[in-house]
PDB file of C-alpha atoms in Angstrom:
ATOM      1  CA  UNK A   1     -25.309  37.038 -51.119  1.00 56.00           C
ATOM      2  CA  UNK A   2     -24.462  40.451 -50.477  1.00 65.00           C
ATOM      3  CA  UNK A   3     -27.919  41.359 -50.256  1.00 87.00           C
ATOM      4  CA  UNK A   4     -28.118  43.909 -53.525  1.00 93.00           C
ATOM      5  CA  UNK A   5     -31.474  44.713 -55.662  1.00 95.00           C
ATOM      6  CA  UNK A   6     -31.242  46.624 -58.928  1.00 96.00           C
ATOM      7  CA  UNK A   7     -34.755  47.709 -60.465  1.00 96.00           C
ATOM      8  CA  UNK A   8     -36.076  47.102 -62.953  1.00 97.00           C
ATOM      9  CA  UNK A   9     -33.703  44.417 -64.141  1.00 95.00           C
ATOM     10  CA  UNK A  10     -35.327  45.173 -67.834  1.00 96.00           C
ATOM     11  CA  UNK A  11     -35.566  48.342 -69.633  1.00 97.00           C
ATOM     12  CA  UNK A  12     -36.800  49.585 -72.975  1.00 97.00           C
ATOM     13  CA  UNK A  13     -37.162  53.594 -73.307  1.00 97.00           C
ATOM     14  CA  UNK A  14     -37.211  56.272 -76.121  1.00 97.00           C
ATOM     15  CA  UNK A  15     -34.271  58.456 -76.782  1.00 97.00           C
ATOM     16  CA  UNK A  16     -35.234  61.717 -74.817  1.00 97.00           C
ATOM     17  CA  UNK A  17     -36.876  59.984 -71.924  1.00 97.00           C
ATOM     18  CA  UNK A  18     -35.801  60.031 -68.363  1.00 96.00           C
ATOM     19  CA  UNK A  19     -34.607  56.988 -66.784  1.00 97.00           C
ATOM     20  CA  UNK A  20     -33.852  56.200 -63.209  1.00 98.00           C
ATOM     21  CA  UNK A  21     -32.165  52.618 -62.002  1.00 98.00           C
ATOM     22  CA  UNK A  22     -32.159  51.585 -58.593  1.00 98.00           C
ATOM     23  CA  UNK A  23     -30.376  49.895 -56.043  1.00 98.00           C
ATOM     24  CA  UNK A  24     -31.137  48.757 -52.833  1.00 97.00           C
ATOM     25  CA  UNK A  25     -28.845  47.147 -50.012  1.00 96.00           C
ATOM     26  CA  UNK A  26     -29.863  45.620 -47.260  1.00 94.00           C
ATOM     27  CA  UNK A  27     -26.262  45.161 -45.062  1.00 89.00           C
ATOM     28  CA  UNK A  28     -25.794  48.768 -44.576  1.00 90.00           C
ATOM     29  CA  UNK A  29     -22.203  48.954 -46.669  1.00 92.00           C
ATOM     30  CA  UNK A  30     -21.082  52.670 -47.274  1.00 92.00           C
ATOM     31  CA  UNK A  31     -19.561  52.414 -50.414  1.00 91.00           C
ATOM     32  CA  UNK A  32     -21.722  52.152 -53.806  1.00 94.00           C
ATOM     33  CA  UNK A  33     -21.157  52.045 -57.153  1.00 95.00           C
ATOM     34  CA  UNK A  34     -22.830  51.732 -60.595  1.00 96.00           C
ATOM     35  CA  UNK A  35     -21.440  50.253 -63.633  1.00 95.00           C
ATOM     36  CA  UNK A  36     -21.894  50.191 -67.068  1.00 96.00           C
ATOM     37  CA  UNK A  37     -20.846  46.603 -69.027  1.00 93.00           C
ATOM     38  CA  UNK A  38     -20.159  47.301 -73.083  1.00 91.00           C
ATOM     39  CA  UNK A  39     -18.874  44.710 -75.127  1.00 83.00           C
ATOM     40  CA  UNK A  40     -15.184  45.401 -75.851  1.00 78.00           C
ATOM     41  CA  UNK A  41     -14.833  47.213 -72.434  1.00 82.00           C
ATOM     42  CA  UNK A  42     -15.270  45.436 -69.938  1.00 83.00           C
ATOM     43  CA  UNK A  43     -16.959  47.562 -66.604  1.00 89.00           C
ATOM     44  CA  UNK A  44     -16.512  51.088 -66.431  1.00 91.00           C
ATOM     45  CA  UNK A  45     -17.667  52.633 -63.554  1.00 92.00           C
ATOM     46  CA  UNK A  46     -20.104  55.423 -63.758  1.00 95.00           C
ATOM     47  CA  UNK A  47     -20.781  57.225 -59.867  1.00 95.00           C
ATOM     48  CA  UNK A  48     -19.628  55.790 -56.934  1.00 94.00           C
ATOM     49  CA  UNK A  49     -20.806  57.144 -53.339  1.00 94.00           C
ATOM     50  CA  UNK A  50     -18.977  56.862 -50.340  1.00 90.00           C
ATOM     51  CA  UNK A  51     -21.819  58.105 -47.865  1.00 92.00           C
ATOM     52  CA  UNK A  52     -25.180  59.510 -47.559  1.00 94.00           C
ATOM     53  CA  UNK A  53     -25.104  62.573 -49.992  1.00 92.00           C
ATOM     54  CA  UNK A  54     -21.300  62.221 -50.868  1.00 93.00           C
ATOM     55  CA  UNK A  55     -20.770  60.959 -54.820  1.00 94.00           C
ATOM     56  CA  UNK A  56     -18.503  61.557 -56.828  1.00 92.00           C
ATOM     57  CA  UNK A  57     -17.957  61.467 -60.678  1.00 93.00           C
ATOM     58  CA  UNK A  58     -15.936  58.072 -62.254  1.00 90.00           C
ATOM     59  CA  UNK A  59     -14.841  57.112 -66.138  1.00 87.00           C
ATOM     60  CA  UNK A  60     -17.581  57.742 -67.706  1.00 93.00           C
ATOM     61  CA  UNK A  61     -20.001  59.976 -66.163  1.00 95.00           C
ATOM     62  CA  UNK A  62     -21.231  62.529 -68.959  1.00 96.00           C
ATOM     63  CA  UNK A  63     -25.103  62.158 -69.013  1.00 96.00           C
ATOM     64  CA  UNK A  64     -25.693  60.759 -65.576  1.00 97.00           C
ATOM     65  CA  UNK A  65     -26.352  61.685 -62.252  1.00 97.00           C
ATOM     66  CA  UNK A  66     -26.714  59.933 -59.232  1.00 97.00           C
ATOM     67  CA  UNK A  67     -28.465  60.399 -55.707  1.00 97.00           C
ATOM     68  CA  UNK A  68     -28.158  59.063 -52.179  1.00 97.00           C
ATOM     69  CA  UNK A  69     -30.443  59.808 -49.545  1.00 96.00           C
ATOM     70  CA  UNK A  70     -30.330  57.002 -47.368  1.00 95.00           C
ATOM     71  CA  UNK A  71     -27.246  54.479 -47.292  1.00 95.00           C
ATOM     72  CA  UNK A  72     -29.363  51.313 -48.675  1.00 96.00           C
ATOM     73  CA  UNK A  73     -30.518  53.682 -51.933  1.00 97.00           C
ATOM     74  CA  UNK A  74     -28.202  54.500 -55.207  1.00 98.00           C
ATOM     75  CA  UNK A  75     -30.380  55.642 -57.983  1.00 98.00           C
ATOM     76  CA  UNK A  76     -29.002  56.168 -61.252  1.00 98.00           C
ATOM     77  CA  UNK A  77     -30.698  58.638 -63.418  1.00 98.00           C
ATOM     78  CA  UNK A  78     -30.286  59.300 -66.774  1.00 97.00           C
ATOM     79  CA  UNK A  79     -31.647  62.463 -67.406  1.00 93.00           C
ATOM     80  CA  UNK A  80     -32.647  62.384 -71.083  1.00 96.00           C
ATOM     81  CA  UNK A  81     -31.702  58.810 -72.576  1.00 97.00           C
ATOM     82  CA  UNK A  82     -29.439  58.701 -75.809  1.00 97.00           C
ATOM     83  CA  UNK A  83     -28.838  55.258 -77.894  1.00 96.00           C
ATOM     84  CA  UNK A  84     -25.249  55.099 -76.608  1.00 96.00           C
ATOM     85  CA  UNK A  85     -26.652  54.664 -73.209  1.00 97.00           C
ATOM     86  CA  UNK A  86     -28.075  51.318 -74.299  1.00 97.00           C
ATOM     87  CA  UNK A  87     -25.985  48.987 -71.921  1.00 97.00           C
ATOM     88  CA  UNK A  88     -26.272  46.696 -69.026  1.00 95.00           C
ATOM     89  CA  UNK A  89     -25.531  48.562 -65.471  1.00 97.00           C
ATOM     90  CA  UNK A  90     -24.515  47.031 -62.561  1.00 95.00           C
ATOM     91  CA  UNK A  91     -24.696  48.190 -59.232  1.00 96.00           C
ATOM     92  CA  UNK A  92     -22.040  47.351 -56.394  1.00 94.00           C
ATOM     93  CA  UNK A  93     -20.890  47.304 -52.835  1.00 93.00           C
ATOM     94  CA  UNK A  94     -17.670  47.384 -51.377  1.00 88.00           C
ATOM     95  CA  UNK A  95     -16.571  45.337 -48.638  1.00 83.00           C
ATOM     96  CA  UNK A  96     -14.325  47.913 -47.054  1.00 77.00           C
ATOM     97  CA  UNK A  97     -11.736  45.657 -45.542  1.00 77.00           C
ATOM     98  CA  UNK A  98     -11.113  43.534 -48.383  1.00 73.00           C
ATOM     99  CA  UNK A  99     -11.619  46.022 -50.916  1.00 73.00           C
ATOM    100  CA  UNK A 100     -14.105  42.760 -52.728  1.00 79.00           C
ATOM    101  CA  UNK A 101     -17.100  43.989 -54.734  1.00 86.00           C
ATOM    102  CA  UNK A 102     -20.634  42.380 -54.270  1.00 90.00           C
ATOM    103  CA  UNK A 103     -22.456  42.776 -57.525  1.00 92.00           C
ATOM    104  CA  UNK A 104     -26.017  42.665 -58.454  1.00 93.00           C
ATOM    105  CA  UNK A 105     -27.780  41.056 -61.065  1.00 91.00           C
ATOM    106  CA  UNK A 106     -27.423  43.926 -63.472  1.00 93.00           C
ATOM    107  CA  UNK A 107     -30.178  46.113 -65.300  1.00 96.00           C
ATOM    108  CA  UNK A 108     -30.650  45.874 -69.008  1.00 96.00           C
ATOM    109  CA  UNK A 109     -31.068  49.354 -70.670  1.00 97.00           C
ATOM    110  CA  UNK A 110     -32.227  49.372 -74.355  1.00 97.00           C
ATOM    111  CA  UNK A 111     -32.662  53.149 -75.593  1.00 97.00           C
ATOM    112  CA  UNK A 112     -34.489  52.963 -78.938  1.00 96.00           C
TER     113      UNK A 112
ATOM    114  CA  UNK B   1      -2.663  55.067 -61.931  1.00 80.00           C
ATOM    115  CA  UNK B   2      -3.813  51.823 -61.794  1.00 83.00           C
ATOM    116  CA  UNK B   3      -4.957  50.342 -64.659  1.00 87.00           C
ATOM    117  CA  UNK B   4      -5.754  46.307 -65.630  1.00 92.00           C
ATOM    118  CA  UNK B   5      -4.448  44.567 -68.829  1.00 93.00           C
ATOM    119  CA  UNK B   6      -6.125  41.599 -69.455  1.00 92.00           C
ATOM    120  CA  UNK B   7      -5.708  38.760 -72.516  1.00 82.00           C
ATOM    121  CA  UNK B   8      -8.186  39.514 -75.335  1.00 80.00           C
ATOM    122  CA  UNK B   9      -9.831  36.211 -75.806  1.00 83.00           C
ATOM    123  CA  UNK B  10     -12.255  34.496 -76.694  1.00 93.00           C
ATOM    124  CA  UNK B  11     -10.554  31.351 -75.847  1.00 95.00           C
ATOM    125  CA  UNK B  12     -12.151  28.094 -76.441  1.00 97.00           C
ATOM    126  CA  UNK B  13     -10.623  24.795 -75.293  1.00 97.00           C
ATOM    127  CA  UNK B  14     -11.708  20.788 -75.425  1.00 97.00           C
ATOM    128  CA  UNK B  15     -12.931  19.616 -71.756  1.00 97.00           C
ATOM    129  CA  UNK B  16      -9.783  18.974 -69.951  1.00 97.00           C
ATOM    130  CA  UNK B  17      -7.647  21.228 -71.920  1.00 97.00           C
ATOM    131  CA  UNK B  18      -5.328  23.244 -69.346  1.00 97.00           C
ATOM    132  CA  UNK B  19      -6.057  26.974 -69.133  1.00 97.00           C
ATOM    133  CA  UNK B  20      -3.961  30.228 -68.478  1.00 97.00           C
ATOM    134  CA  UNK B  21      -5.752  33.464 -68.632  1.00 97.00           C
ATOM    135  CA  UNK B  22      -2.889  36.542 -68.728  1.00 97.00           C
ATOM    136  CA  UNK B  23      -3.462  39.766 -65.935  1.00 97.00           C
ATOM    137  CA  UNK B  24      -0.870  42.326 -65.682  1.00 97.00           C
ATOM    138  CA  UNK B  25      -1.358  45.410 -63.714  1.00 95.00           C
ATOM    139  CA  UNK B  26      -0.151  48.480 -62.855  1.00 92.00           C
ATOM    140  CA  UNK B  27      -1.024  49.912 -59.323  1.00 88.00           C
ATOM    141  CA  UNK B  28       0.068  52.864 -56.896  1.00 78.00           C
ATOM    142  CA  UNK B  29       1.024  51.011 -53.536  1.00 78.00           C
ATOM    143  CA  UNK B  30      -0.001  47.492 -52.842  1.00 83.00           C
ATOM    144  CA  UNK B  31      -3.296  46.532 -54.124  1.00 89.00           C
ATOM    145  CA  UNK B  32      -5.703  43.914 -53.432  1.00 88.00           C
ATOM    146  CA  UNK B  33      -6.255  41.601 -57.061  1.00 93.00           C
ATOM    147  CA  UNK B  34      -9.193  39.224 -58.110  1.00 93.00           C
ATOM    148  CA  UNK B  35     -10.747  37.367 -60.859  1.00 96.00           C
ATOM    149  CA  UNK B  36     -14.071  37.539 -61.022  1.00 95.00           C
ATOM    150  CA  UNK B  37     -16.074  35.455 -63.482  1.00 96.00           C
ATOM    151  CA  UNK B  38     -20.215  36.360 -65.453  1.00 94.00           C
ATOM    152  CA  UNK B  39     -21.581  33.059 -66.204  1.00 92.00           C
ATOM    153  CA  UNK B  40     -24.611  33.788 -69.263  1.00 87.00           C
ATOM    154  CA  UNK B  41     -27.103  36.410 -68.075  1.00 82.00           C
ATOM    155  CA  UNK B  42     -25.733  36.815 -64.346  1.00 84.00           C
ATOM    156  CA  UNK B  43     -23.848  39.873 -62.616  1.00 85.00           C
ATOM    157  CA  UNK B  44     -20.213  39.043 -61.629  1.00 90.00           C
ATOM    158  CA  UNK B  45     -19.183  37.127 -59.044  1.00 91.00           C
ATOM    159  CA  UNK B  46     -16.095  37.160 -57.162  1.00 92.00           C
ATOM    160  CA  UNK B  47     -13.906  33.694 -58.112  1.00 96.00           C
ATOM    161  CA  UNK B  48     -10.860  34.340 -56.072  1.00 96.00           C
ATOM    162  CA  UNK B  49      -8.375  37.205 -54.901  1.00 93.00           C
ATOM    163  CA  UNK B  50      -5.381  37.650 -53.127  1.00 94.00           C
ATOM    164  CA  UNK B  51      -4.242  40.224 -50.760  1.00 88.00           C
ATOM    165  CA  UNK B  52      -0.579  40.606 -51.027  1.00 90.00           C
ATOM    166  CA  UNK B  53       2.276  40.087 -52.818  1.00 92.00           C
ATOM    167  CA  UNK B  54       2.990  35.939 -53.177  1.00 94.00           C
ATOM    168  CA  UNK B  55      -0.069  35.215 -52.284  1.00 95.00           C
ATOM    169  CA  UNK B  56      -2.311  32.651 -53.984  1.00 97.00           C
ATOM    170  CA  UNK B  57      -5.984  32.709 -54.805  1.00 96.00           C
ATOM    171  CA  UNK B  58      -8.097  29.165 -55.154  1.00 97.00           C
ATOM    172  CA  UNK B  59     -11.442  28.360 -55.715  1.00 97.00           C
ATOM    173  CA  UNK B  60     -13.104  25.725 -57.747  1.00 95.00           C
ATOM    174  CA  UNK B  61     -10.187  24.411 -59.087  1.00 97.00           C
ATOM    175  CA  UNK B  62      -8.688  28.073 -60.022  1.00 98.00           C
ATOM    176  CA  UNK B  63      -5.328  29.218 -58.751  1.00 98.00           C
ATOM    177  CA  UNK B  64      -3.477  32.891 -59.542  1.00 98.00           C
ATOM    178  CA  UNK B  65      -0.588  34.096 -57.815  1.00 97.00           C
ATOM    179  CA  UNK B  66      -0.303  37.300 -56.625  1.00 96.00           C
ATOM    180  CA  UNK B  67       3.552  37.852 -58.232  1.00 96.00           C
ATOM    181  CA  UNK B  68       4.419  41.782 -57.874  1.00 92.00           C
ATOM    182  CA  UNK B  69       7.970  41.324 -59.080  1.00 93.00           C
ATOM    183  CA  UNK B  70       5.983  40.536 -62.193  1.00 95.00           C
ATOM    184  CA  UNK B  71       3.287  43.239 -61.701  1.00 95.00           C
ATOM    185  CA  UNK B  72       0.946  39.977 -62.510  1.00 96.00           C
ATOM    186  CA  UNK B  73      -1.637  37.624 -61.368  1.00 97.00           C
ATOM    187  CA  UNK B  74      -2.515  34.940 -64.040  1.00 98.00           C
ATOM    188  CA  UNK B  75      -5.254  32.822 -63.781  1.00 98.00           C
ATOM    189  CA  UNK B  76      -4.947  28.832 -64.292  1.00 98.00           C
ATOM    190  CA  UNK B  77      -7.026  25.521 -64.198  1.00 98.00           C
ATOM    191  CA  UNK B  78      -5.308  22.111 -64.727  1.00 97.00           C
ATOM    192  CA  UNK B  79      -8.885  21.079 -66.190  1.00 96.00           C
ATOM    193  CA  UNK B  80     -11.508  23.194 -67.659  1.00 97.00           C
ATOM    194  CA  UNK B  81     -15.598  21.704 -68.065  1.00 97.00           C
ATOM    195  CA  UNK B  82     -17.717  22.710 -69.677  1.00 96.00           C
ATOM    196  CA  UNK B  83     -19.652  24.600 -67.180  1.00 96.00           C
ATOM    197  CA  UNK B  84     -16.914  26.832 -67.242  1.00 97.00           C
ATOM    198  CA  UNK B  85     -17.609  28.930 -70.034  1.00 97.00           C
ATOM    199  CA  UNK B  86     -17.643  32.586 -68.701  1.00 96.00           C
ATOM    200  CA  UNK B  87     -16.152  35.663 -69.202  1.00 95.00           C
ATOM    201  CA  UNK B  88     -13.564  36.253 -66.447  1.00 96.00           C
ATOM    202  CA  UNK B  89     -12.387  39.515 -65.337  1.00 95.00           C
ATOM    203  CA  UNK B  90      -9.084  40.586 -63.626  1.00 95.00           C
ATOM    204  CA  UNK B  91      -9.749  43.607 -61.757  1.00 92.00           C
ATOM    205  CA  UNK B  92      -7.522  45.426 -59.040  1.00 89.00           C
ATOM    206  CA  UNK B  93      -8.343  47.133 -56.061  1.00 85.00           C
ATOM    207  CA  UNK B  94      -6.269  50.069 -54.897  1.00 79.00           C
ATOM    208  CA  UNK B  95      -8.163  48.704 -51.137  1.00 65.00           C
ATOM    209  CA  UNK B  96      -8.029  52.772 -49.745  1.00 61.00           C
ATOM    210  CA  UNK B  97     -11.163  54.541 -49.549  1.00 57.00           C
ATOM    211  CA  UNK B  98     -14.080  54.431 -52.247  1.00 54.00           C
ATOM    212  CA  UNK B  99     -11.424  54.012 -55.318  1.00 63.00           C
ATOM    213  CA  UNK B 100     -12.929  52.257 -58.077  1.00 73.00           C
ATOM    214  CA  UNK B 101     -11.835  48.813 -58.686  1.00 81.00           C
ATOM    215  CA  UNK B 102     -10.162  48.573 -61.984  1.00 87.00           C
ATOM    216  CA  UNK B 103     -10.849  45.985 -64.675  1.00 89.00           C
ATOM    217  CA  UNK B 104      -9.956  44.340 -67.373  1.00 91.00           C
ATOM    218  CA  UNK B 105     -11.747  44.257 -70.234  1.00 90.00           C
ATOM    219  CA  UNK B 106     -12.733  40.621 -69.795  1.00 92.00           C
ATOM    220  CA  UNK B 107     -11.978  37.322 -71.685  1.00 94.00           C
ATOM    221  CA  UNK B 108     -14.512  35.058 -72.757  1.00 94.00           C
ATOM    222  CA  UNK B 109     -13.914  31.247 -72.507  1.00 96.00           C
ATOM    223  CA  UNK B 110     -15.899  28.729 -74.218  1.00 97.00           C
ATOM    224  CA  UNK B 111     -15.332  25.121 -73.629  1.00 97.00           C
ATOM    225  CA  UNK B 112     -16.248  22.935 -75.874  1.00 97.00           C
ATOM    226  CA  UNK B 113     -16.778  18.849 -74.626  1.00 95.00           C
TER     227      UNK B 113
END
């Protein structure tokens, strides 16, 4: 257990709404990332951050933004939800000297 | 670049069946590989990696090699349960920095008893 919490694990929203996903470490790891899972695509990685206030754009970023204030914090915001944001996300840590991932439990996102 | 090719699937097999799941990659440098397996309704969990070239992953009765004069690192069981059934994912890690791990797109294995 890598310690990770993603809020709220459960979703549903209106196309047009804002939407922010969180997650929350507790072992003070300075690499984060989100994810989004899509059938037929595996994970594609949305943000990453590699510090307090340093992100940086991955795959798939259009319509997304991302925020870290405080190492234990990623939000993911989605700014004005479309349909084709409907997903699961997953938030993960890196485990620098092994280069392993630590997921979380994912968030479902249904944009109606 | 680094990328992750992975076997399509879905695979299903009888209890006991033997099981190969094809990885190939393509990395810059030497890159850390693992398989990683979602069980229903779960995030992904890390089922075994290896470091460096030759080197072999195990874990629950899962082995992959690490073969880089292959550019591969297939994962096998001698004898698959049913509380197997997952999607497994062969991702790569270029191990430098923040780089994003790459995956595969994932291969779904049912096994039926």
């Amino acid at each position: 257990d890598a310690g990770i919490t993603q809020s709220p694990r459960h979703k549903v929203t209106e196309t047009g709404t804002p939407v922010t996903l969180r997650c929350h470490q507790t072992e003070n790891h300075r690499y984060m990332y989100w994810y989004r899972q899509d059938p037929g695509h595996g994970l594609r990685l949305i943000h990453y951050s590699y510090g307090v206030k340093d992100t940086d754009k991955g795959e798939v970023s259009d319509g997304y933004s991302v925020s870290r204030s405080k190492t234990e914090d990623f939000l993911l915001t989605l700014e004005s939800a479309t349909s084709s944001q409907t997903s699961v996300y997953f938030c993960a840590i890196k485990e620098a000297s092994t280069g392993e991932l630590f997921f979380g439990e994912g968030s479902r996102l249904t944009v109606l | 670049g680094n990328s992750v090719t992975q076997m399509e699937g879905p695979v299903t097999l009888s209890e006991e069946a033997f099981l190969t799941i094809n990885c190939t990659y393509t990395a810059t440098g030497y890159p850390s590989l693992f398989w990683y397996v979602q069980y229903p309704g779960e995030g992904l969990q890390l089922l075994l990696k290896a470091t460096k070239a030759d080197d072999k992953g195990s874990n629950k009765g899962f082995e992959a090699t690490y073969r880089k004069e292959t550019t591969s690192f297939h994962l096998e069981k001698g004898s698959v349960q049913v509380s197997d059934s997952a999607v497994y994912f062969c991702a790569l890690s270029p191990r430098d920095g923040a780089n994003n791990l790459f995956f595969g797109t994932g291969t779904r294995l049912t096994v039926i008893p």
